[in-house]
PDB file of C-alpha atoms and ligand atoms in Angstrom:
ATOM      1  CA  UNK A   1       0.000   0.000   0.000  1.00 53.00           C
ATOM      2  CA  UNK A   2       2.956   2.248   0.749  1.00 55.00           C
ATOM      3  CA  UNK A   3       4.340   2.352  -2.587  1.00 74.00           C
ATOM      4  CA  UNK A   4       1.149   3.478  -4.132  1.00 87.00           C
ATOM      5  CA  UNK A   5       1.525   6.965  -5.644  1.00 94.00           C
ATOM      6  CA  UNK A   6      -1.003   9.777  -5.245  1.00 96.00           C
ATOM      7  CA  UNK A   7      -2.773  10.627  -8.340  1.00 97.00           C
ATOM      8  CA  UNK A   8      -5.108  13.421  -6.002  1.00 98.00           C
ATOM      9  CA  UNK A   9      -4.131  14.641  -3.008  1.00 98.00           C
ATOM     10  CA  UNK A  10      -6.548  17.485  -1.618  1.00 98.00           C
ATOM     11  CA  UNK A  11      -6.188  19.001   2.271  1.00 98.00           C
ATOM     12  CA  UNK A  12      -8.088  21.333   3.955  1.00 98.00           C
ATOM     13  CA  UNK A  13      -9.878  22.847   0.889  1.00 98.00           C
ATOM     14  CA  UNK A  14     -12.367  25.645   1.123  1.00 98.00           C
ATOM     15  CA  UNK A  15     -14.145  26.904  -1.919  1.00 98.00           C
ATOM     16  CA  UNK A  16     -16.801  29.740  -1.735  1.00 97.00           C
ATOM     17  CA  UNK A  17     -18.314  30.782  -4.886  1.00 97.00           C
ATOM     18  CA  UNK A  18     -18.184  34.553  -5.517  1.00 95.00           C
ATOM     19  CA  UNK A  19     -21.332  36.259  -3.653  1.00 93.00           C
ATOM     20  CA  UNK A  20     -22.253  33.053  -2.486  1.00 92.00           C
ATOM     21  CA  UNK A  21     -22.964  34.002   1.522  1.00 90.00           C
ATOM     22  CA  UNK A  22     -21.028  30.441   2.434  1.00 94.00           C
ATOM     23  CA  UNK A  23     -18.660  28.005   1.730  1.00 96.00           C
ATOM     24  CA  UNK A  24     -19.448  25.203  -0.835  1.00 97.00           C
ATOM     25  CA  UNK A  25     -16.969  22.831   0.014  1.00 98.00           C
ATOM     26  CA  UNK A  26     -14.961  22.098   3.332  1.00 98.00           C
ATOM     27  CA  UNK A  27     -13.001  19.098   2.656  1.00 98.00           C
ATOM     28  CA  UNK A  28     -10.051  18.508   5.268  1.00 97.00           C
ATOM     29  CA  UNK A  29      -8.694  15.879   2.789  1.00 97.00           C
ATOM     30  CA  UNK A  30      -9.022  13.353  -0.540  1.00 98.00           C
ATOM     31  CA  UNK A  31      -6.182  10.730  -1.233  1.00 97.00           C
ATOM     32  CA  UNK A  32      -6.578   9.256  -4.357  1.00 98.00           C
ATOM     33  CA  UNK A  33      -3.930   6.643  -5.821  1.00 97.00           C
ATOM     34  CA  UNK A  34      -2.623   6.314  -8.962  1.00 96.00           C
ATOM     35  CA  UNK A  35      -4.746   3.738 -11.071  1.00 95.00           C
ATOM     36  CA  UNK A  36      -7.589   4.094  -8.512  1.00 96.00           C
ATOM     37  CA  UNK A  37     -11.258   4.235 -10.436  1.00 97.00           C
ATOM     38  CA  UNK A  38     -13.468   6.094  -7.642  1.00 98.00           C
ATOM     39  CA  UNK A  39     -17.318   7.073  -8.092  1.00 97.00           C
ATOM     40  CA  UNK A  40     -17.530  10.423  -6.581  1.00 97.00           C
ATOM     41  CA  UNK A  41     -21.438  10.530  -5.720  1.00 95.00           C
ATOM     42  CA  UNK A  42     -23.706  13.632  -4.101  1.00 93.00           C
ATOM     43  CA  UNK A  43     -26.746  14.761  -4.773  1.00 92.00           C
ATOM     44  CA  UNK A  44     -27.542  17.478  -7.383  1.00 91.00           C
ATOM     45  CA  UNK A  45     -26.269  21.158  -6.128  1.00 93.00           C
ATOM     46  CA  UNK A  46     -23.724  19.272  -3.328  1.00 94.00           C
ATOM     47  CA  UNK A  47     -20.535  20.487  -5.256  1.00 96.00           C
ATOM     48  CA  UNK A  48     -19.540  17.458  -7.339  1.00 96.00           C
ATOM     49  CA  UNK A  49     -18.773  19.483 -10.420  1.00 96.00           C
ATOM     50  CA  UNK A  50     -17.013  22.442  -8.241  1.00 97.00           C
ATOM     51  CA  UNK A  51     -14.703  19.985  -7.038  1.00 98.00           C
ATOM     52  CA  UNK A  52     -13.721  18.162 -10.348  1.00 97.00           C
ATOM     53  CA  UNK A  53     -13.274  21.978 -11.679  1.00 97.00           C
ATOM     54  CA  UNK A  54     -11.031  22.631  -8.837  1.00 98.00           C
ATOM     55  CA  UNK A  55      -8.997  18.924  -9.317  1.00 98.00           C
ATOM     56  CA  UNK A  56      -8.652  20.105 -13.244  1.00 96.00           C
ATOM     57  CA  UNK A  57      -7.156  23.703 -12.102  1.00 96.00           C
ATOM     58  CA  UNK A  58     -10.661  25.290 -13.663  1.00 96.00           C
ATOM     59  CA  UNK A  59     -11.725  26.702 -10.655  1.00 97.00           C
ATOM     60  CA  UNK A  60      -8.697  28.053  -7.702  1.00 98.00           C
ATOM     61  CA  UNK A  61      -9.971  27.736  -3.845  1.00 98.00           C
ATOM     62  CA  UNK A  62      -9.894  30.019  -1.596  1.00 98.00           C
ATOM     63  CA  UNK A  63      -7.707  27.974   0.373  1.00 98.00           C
ATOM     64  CA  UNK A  64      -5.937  24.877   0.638  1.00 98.00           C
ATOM     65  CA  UNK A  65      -3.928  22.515  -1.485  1.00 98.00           C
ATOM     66  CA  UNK A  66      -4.631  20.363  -4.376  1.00 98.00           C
ATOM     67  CA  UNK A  67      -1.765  18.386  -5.529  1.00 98.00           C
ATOM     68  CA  UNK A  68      -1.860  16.593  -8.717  1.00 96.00           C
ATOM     69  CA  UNK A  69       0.857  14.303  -8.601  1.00 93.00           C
ATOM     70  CA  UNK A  70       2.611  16.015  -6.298  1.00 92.00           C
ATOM     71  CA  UNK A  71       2.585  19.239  -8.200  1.00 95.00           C
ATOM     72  CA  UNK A  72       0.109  21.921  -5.935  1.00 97.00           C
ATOM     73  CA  UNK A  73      -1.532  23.143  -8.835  1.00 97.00           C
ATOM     74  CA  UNK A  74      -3.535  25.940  -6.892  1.00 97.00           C
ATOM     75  CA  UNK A  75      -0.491  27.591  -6.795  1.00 97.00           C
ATOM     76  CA  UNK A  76       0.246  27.508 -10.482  1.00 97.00           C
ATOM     77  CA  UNK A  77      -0.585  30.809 -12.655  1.00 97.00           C
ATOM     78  CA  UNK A  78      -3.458  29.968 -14.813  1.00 96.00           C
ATOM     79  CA  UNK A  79      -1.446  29.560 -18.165  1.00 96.00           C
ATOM     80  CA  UNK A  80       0.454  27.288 -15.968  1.00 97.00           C
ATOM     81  CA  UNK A  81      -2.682  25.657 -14.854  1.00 97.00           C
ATOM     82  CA  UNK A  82      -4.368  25.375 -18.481  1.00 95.00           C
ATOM     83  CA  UNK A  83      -1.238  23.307 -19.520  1.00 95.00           C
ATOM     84  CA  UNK A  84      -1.032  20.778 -16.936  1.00 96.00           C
ATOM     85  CA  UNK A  85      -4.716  20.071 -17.476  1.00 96.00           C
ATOM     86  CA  UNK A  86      -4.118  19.723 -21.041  1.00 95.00           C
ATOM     87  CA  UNK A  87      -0.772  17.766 -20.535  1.00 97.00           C
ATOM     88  CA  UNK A  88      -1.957  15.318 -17.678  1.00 97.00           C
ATOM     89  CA  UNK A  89      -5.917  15.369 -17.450  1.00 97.00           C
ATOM     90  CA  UNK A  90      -8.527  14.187 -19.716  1.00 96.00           C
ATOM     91  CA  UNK A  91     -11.842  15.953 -18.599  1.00 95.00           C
ATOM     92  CA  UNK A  92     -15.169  14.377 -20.117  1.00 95.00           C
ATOM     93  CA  UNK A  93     -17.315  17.404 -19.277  1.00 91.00           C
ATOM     94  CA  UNK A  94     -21.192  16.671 -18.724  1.00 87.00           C
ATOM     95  CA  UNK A  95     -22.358  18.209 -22.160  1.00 87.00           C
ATOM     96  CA  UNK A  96     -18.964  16.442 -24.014  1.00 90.00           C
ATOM     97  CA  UNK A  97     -17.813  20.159 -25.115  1.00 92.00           C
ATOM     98  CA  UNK A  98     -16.854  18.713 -28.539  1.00 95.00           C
ATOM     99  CA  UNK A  99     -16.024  20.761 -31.359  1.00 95.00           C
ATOM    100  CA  UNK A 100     -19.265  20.776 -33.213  1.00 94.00           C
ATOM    101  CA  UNK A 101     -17.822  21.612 -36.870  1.00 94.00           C
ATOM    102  CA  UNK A 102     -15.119  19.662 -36.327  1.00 96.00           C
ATOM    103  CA  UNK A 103     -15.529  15.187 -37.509  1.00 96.00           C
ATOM    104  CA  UNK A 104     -15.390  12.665 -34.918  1.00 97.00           C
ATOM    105  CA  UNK A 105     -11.154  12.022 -35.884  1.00 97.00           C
ATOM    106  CA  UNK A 106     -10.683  15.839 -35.496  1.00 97.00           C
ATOM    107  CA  UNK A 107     -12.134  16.034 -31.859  1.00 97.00           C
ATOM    108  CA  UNK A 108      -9.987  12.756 -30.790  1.00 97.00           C
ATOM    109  CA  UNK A 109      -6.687  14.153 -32.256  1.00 98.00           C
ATOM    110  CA  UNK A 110      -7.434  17.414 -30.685  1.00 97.00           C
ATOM    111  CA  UNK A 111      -5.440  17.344 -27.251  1.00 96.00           C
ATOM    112  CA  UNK A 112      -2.641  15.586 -29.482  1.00 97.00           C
ATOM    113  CA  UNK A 113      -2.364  18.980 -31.167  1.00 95.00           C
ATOM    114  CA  UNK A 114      -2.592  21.192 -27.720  1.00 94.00           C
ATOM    115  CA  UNK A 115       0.034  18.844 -26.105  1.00 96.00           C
ATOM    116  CA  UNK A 116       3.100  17.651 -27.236  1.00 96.00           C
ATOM    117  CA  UNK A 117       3.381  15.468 -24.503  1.00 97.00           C
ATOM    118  CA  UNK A 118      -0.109  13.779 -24.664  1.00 97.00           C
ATOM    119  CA  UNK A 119       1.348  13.007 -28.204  1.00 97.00           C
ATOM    120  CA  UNK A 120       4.693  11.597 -27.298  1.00 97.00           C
ATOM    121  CA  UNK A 121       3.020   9.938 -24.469  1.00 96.00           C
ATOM    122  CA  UNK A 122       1.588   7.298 -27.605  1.00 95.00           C
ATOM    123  CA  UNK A 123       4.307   4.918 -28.769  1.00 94.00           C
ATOM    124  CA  UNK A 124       2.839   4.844 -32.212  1.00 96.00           C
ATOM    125  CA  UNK A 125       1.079   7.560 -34.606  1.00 97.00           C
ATOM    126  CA  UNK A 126      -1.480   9.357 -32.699  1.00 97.00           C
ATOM    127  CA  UNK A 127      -3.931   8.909 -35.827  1.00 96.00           C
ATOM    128  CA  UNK A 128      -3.652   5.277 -35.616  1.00 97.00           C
ATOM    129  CA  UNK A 129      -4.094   5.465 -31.429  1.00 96.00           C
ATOM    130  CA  UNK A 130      -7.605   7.609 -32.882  1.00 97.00           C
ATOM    131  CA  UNK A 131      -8.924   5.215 -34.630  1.00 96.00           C
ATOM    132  CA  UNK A 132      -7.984   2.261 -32.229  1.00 94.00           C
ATOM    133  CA  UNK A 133      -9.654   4.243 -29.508  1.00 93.00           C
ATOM    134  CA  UNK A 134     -12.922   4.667 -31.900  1.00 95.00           C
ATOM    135  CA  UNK A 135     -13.073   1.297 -33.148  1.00 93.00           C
ATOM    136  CA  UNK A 136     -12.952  -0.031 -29.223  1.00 89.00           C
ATOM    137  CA  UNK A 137     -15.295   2.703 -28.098  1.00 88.00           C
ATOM    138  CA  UNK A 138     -17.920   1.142 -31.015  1.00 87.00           C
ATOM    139  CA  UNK A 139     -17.988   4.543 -33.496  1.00 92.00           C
ATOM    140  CA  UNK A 140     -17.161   2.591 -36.689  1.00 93.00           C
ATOM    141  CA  UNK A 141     -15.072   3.697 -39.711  1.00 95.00           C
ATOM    142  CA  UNK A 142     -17.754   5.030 -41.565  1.00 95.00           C
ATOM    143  CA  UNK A 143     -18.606   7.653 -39.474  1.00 95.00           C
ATOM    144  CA  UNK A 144     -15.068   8.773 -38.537  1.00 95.00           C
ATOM    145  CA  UNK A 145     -15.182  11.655 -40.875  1.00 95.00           C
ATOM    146  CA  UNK A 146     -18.794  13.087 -39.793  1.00 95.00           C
ATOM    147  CA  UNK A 147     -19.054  16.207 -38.061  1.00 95.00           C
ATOM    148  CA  UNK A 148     -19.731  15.041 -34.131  1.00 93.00           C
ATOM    149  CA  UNK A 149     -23.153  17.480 -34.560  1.00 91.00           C
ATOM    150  CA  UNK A 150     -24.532  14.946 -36.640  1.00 92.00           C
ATOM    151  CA  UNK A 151     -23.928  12.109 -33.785  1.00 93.00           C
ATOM    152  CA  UNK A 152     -26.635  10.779 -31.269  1.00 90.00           C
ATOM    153  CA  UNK A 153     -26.058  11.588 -27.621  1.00 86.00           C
ATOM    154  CA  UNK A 154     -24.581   8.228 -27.237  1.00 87.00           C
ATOM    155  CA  UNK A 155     -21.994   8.422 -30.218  1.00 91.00           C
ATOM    156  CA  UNK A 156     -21.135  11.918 -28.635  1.00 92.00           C
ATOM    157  CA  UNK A 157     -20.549  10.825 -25.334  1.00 90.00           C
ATOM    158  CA  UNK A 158     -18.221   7.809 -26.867  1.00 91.00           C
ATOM    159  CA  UNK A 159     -16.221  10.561 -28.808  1.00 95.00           C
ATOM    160  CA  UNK A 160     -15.791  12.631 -25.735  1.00 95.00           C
ATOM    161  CA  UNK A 161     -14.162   9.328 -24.174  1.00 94.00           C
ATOM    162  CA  UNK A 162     -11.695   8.967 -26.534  1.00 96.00           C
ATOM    163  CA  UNK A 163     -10.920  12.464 -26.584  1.00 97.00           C
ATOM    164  CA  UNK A 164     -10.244  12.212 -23.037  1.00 97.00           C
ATOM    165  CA  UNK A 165      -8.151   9.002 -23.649  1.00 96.00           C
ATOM    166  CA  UNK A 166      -5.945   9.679 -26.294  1.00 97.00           C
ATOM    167  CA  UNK A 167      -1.940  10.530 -24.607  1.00 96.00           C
ATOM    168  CA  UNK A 168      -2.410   8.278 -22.030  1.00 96.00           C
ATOM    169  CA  UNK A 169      -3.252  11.620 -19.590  1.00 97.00           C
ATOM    170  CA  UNK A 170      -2.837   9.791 -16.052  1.00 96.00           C
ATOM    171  CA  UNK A 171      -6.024  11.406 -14.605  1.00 97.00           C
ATOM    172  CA  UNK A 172      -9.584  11.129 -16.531  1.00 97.00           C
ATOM    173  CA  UNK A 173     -12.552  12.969 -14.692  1.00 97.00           C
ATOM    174  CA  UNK A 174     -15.611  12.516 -15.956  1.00 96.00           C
ATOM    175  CA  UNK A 175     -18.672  14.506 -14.992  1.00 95.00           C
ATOM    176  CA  UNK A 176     -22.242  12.686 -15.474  1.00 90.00           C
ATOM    177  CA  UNK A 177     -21.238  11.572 -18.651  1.00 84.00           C
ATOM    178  CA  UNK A 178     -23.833   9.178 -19.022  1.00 76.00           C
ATOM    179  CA  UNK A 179     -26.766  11.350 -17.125  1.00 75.00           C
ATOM    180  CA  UNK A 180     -28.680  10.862 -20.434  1.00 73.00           C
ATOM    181  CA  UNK A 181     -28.609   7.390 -20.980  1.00 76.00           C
ATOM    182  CA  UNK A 182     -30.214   4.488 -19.141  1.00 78.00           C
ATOM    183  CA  UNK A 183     -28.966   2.124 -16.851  1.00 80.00           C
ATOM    184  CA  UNK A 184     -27.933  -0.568 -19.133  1.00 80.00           C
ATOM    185  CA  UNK A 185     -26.047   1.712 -21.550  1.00 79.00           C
ATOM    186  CA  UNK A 186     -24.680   3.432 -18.606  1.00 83.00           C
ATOM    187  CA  UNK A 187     -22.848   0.242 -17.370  1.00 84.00           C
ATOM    188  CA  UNK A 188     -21.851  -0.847 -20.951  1.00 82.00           C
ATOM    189  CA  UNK A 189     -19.974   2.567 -21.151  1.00 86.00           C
ATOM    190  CA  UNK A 190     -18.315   2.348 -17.654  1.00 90.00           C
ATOM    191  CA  UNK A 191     -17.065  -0.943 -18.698  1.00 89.00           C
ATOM    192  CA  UNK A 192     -15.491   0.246 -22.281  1.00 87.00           C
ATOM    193  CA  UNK A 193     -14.109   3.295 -20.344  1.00 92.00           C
ATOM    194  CA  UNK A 194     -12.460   1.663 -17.130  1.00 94.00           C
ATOM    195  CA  UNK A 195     -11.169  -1.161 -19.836  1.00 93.00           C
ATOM    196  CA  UNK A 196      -8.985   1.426 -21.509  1.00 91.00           C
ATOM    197  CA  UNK A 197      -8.164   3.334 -18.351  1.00 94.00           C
ATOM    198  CA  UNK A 198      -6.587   0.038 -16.905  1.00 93.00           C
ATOM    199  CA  UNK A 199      -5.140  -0.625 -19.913  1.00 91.00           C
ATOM    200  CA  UNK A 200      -3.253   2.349 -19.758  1.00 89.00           C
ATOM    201  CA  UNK A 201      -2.878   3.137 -16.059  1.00 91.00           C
ATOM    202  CA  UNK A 202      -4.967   5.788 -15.801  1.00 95.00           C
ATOM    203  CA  UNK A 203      -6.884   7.097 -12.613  1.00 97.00           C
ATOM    204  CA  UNK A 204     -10.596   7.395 -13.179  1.00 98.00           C
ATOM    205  CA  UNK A 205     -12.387   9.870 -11.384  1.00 98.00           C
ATOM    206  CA  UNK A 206     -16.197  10.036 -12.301  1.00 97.00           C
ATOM    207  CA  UNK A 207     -19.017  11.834 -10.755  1.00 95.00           C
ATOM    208  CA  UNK A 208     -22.885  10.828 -10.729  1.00 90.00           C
ATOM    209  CA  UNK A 209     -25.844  11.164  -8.240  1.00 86.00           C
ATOM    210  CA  UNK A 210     -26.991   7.376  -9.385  1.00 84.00           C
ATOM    211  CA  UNK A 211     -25.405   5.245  -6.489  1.00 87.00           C
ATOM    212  CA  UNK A 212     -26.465   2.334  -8.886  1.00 87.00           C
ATOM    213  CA  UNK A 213     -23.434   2.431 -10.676  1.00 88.00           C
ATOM    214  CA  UNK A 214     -21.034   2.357  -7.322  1.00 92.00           C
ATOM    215  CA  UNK A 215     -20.356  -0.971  -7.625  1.00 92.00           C
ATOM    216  CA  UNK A 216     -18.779  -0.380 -10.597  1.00 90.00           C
ATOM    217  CA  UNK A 217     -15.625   0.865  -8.938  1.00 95.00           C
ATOM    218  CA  UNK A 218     -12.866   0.123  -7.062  1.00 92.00           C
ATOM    219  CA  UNK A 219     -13.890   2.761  -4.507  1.00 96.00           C
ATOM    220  CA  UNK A 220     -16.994   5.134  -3.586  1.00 97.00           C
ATOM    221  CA  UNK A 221     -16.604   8.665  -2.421  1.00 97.00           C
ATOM    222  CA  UNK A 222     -19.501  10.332  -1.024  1.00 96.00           C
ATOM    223  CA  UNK A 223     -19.631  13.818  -1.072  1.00 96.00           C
ATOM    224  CA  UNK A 224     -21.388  14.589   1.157  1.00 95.00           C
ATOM    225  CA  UNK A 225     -19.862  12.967   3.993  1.00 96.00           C
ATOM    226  CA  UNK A 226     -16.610  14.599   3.339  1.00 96.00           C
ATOM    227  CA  UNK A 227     -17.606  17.934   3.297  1.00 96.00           C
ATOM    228  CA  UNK A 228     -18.138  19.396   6.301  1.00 94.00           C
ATOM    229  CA  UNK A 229     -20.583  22.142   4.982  1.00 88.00           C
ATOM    230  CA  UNK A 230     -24.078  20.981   4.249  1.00 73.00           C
ATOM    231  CA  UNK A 231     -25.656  21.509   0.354  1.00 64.00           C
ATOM    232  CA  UNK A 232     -27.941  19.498  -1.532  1.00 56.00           C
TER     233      UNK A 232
HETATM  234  P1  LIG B 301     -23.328  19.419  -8.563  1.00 75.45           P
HETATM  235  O1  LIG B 301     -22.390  19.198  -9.699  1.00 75.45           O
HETATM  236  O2  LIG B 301     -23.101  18.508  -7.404  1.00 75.45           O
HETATM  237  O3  LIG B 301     -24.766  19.397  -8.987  1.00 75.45           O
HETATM  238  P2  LIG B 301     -22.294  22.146  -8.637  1.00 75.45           P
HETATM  239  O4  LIG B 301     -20.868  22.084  -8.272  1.00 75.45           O
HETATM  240  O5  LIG B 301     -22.627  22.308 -10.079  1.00 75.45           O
HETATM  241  O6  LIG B 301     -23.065  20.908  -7.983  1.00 75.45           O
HETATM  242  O7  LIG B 301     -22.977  23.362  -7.881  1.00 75.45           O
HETATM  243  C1  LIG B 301     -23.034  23.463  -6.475  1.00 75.45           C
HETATM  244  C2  LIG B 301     -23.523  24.840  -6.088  1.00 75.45           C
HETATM  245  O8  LIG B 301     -22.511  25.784  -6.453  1.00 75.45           O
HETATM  246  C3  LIG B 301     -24.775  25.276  -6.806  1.00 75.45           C
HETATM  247  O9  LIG B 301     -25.935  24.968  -6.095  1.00 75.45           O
HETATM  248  C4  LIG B 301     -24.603  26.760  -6.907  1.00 75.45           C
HETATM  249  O10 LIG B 301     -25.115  27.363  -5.725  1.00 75.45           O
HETATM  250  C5  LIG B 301     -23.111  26.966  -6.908  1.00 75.45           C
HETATM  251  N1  LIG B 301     -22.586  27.300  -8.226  1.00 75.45           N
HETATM  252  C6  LIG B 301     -22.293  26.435  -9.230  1.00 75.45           C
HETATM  253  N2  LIG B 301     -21.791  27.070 -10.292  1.00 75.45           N
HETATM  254  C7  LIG B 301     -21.771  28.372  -9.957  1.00 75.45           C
HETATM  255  C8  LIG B 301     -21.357  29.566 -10.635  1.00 75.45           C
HETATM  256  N3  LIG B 301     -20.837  29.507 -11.883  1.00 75.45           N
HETATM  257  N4  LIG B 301     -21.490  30.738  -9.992  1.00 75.45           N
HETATM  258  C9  LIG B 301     -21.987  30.801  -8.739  1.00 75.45           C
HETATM  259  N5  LIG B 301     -22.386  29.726  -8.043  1.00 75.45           N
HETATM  260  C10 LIG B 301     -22.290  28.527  -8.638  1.00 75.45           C
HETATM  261 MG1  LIG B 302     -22.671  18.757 -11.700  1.00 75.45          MG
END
């Protein structure tokens, strides 16, 4: 256990939204280990996607520490912040923020082209590590050139995964991603996406109210029980 690396390490965060009358989140401390795939549930409102902004250097609290592999990010200048999220952290956002003009290929090679090292991080041509990623994520070669605005929520969702994938980034957080599907899509998803994470070492964090999917992972954080204010 004592060789385990941190992926996450958070102490004593507070975060208060701007003329918000309280704090959000009080969280005296998060440990999370490299390779770890935790389920970060709380009901709607609690914070969930506060914190992941704060993990991915988004969002800056008003005080604490959040190391990211032992780098405190909070104390990083936002440029500096933008490019260790970009280097190290694949973020599948709740609404996929794909590139809507852009074709399914384009939005998977994008981080490739942000990050040198998410593009040295593949042993092979990135391209090829693309369409890998798409063919195991089910979005077939036919479709590789569409525009992802022409894709069903589902095929979106599975594009935003592999966009998070590609360069082996060692954190993925993932916020509701599946909120629109139902259960047993839901589970066939977290199965395709923790495969590849393993495969490549990659800590999962991934946020949902549906305590249905907790046994899923490897571990459950609840949010509410670690933050000492009170929301949701
Ligand atoms: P969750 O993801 O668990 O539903 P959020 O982190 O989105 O919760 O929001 C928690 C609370 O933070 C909200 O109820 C709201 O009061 C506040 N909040 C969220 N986003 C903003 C914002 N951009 N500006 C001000 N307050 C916000
Ligand atoms: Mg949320």
């Amino acid at each position: 256990m004592e060789d385990r690396k941190l992926a996450i390490q958070i102490e004593n965060l507070i975060y208060k939204w701007p003329k918000q009358n309280r704090n959000l989140l009080n969280i005296s401390s998060i440990n999370i280990y490299e390779g770890e795939q935790i389920f970060l549930v709380g009901p709607s409102g609690s914070g969930k996607s506060t914190l992941l902004n704060l993990i991915a250097g988004i969002l800056v609290p008003n005080q604490g520490t959040i190391k990211i592999r032992g780098i405190v990010i909070n104390e990083l200048p936002g440029y500096k912040r933008d490019l260790y999220r970009v280097n190290h952290i694949g973020f599948i956002f709740q609404q996929f923020n794909l590139i809507p003009y852009l074709s399914i290929e384009e939005n998977v090679l994008l981080p490739c082209l942000l990050s040198c090292r998410r593009e040295q991080n593949e042993p092979g041509p990135v391209k090829e590590k693309a369409r890998q990623l798409l063919e195991e994520l089910d979005l077939p070669q036919d479709i590789w050139n569409k525009k992802v605005r022409q894709l069903s929520i589902g095929q979106q969702q599975r594009v935003a995964a592999a966009r998070a994938l590609i360069g082996r980034p060692d954190i993925i957080v993932a916020d509701e991603p599946t909120s629109s599907l139902d259960y047993d899509r839901r589970v066939s998803f977290l199965k395709v996406l923790m495969k590849q994470c393993s495969q490549q070492n990659t800590t999962l964090l991934f946020v949902s109210h549906d305590l249905n999917l907790a046994s899923q992972f490897s571990r459950t954080i609840n949010l509410t029980e670690i933050n000492s204010e009170c929301h949701g």
